[in-house]
């Protein structure tokens, strides 16, 4: 199952044709695997979830520049948290968060999803994300910023006295070694 509200990434923002994440997933799994896509999964689909091995839920922000991206609440748009949680309650779920900055990750999302990928608005090519999801390339990287627990923590600086992030500056994953990378 594939659910999401930001499939085209920035395809609509430019004239360049790229591969959507949905198309890349379909190509990666081939014709023998059924991919079901719903922008917002229906109750009927979730009720029949026993037939699903796993779900990929892609949520996040539309591409923005300058003040067009102002959002003082930093919540995942289009009910992204609710969609991810509803799916993850029924099906093992990978959540991909497309954003240009850390967003609020509510506890139910983190508790119920099997994995979270911060995709940092990767542009118009979904194939790169599919490549790492399906193991053609390893995930590797460190957070370039501290990921806050709550908006009222902002600004969140690593050298602050009351530094208590959800994920610290430099947190990350290196699938080659299977180990979490130590924060800076």
C-alpha positions as a Python dict, from the first residue, in 0.01 Angstrom:
ca = {
    (1, 'X'): (0, 0, 0),
    (2, 'X'): (120, 348, -76),
    (3, 'X'): (-45, 652, 77),
    (4, 'X'): (66, 1005, 39),
    (5, 'X'): (-11, 1363, -23),
    (6, 'X'): (312, 1474, -187),
    (7, 'X'): (385, 1228, -462),
    (8, 'X'): (509, 1458, -736),
    (9, 'X'): (752, 1635, -504),
    (10, 'X'): (848, 1946, -696),
    (11, 'X'): (737, 1826, -1040),
    (12, 'X'): (457, 2080, -1046),
    (13, 'X'): (701, 2352, -952),
    (14, 'X'): (925, 2318, -1253),
    (15, 'X'): (898, 2222, -1616),
    (16, 'X'): (1145, 1937, -1578),
    (17, 'X'): (992, 1594, -1605),
    (18, 'X'): (1111, 1356, -1338),
    (19, 'X'): (1007, 1031, -1182),
    (20, 'X'): (749, 1049, -906),
    (21, 'X'): (803, 840, -596),
    (22, 'X'): (495, 636, -685),
    (23, 'X'): (628, 556, -1034),
    (24, 'X'): (969, 471, -889),
    (25, 'X'): (813, 235, -634),
    (26, 'X'): (609, 61, -903),
    (27, 'X'): (921, 16, -1115),
    (28, 'X'): (1123, -114, -820),
    (29, 'X'): (873, -381, -713),
    (30, 'X'): (778, -489, -1064),
    (31, 'X'): (457, -621, -1215),
    (32, 'X'): (422, -915, -976),
    (33, 'X'): (367, -688, -676),
    (34, 'X'): (44, -498, -644),
    (35, 'X'): (90, -134, -546),
    (36, 'X'): (-224, 31, -414),
    (37, 'X'): (-217, 409, -402),
    (38, 'X'): (-466, 624, -217),
    (39, 'X'): (-403, 990, -139),
    (40, 'X'): (-586, 941, 189),
    (41, 'X'): (-652, 572, 264),
    (42, 'X'): (-1017, 485, 297),
    (43, 'X'): (-1170, 298, 591),
    (44, 'X'): (-1243, 13, 353),
    (45, 'X'): (-879, -15, 247),
    (46, 'X'): (-755, -3, 606),
    (47, 'X'): (-1013, -263, 711),
    (48, 'X'): (-873, -501, 447),
    (49, 'X'): (-515, -443, 564),
    (50, 'X'): (-444, -811, 636),
    (51, 'X'): (-342, -852, 273),
    (52, 'X'): (-70, -586, 294),
    (53, 'X'): (291, -668, 377),
    (54, 'X'): (379, -308, 452),
    (55, 'X'): (285, 48, 370),
    (56, 'X'): (484, 348, 255),
    (57, 'X'): (325, 676, 359),
    (58, 'X'): (473, 986, 196),
    (59, 'X'): (373, 1313, 360),
    (60, 'X'): (513, 1662, 384),
    (61, 'X'): (535, 2012, 256),
    (62, 'X'): (503, 2143, -93),
    (63, 'X'): (823, 2306, -221),
    (64, 'X'): (851, 2669, -119),
    (65, 'X'): (1087, 2961, -128),
    (66, 'X'): (1119, 3253, 108),
    (67, 'X'): (801, 3360, 291),
    (68, 'X'): (577, 3121, 96),
    (69, 'X'): (698, 2853, 337),
    (70, 'X'): (625, 3043, 658),
    (71, 'X'): (451, 2809, 903),
    (72, 'X'): (489, 2891, 1271),
    (73, 'X'): (323, 2565, 1383),
    (74, 'X'): (547, 2339, 1170),
    (75, 'X'): (283, 2069, 1157),
    (76, 'X'): (283, 1823, 869),
    (77, 'X'): (34, 1963, 614),
    (78, 'X'): (-270, 1784, 471),
    (79, 'X'): (-328, 1581, 792),
    (80, 'X'): (-2, 1396, 730),
    (81, 'X'): (38, 1284, 1092),
    (82, 'X'): (-319, 1151, 1105),
    (83, 'X'): (-276, 962, 776),
    (84, 'X'): (52, 804, 887),
    (85, 'X'): (-89, 706, 1225),
    (86, 'X'): (-410, 558, 1080),
    (87, 'X'): (-215, 345, 834),
    (88, 'X'): (52, 244, 1088),
    (89, 'X'): (-215, 121, 1332),
    (90, 'X'): (-308, -148, 1076),
    (91, 'X'): (2, -209, 862),
    (92, 'X'): (379, -200, 928),
    (93, 'X'): (464, 145, 790),
    (94, 'X'): (757, 340, 652),
    (95, 'X'): (684, 712, 671),
    (96, 'X'): (871, 943, 435),
    (97, 'X'): (859, 1308, 539),
    (98, 'X'): (932, 1549, 255),
    (99, 'X'): (1016, 1887, 405),
    (100, 'X'): (1269, 2164, 393),
    (101, 'X'): (1309, 2168, 771),
    (102, 'X'): (1220, 1962, 1078),
    (103, 'X'): (847, 1934, 1134),
    (104, 'X'): (650, 1837, 1445),
    (105, 'X'): (657, 1459, 1482),
    (106, 'X'): (376, 1372, 1717),
    (107, 'X'): (432, 1079, 1958),
    (108, 'X'): (170, 849, 1795),
    (109, 'X'): (350, 882, 1461),
    (110, 'X'): (684, 784, 1612),
    (111, 'X'): (533, 507, 1826),
    (112, 'X'): (335, 341, 1548),
    (113, 'X'): (556, 369, 1238),
    (114, 'X'): (833, 116, 1183),
    (115, 'X'): (1067, 368, 1023),
    (116, 'X'): (1091, 737, 938),
    (117, 'X'): (1288, 892, 653),
    (118, 'X'): (1348, 1268, 645),
    (119, 'X'): (1370, 1334, 272),
    (120, 'X'): (1445, 1709, 275),
    (121, 'X'): (1247, 1802, -39),
    (122, 'X'): (1464, 1601, -275),
    (123, 'X'): (1347, 1764, -597),
    (124, 'X'): (1190, 1611, -903),
    (125, 'X'): (1340, 1264, -897),
    (126, 'X'): (1163, 1000, -687),
    (127, 'X'): (1390, 724, -814),
    (128, 'X'): (1663, 818, -566),
    (129, 'X'): (1429, 761, -273),
    (130, 'X'): (1311, 429, -418),
    (131, 'X'): (1675, 326, -464),
    (132, 'X'): (1743, 349, -92),
    (133, 'X'): (1404, 218, 23),
    (134, 'X'): (1450, -103, -174),
    (135, 'X'): (1820, -147, -95),
    (136, 'X'): (1989, -58, -422),
    (137, 'X'): (2187, 200, -224),
    (138, 'X'): (2239, 239, 149),
    (139, 'X'): (2089, 509, 363),
    (140, 'X'): (2363, 722, 509),
    (141, 'X'): (2363, 1066, 659),
    (142, 'X'): (2351, 1289, 961),
    (143, 'X'): (2103, 1557, 1056),
    (144, 'X'): (2234, 1903, 967),
    (145, 'X'): (2017, 2052, 1243),
    (146, 'X'): (1870, 1949, 1576),
    (147, 'X'): (1516, 1811, 1544),
    (148, 'X'): (1295, 1968, 1810),
    (149, 'X'): (1030, 1790, 2016),
    (150, 'X'): (801, 2093, 2032),
    (151, 'X'): (785, 2423, 1845),
    (152, 'X'): (821, 2615, 2173),
    (153, 'X'): (1180, 2481, 2196),
    (154, 'X'): (1284, 2689, 1896),
    (155, 'X'): (1544, 2810, 1840),
    (156, 'X'): (1713, 2487, 1948),
    (157, 'X'): (2090, 2517, 1965),
    (158, 'X'): (2317, 2221, 2038),
    (159, 'X'): (2525, 2424, 2283),
    (160, 'X'): (2223, 2553, 2479),
    (161, 'X'): (2196, 2474, 2850),
    (162, 'X'): (1851, 2317, 2818),
    (163, 'X'): (1924, 2124, 2497),
    (164, 'X'): (1666, 1844, 2474),
    (165, 'X'): (1597, 1758, 2109),
    (166, 'X'): (1392, 1473, 1965),
    (167, 'X'): (1694, 1393, 1747),
    (168, 'X'): (2024, 1573, 1820),
    (169, 'X'): (2240, 1756, 1569),
    (170, 'X'): (2438, 1493, 1380),
    (171, 'X'): (2198, 1207, 1450),
    (172, 'X'): (2170, 966, 1161),
    (173, 'X'): (2188, 619, 1017),
    (174, 'X'): (2451, 430, 826),
    (175, 'X'): (2298, 113, 682),
    (176, 'X'): (2640, -17, 571),
    (177, 'X'): (2729, -79, 932),
    (178, 'X'): (2371, -113, 1057),
    (179, 'X'): (2453, 135, 1332),
    (180, 'X'): (2310, 467, 1430),
    (181, 'X'): (2564, 743, 1373),
    (182, 'X'): (2671, 928, 1685),
    (183, 'X'): (2564, 1289, 1713),
    (184, 'X'): (2825, 1561, 1668),
}
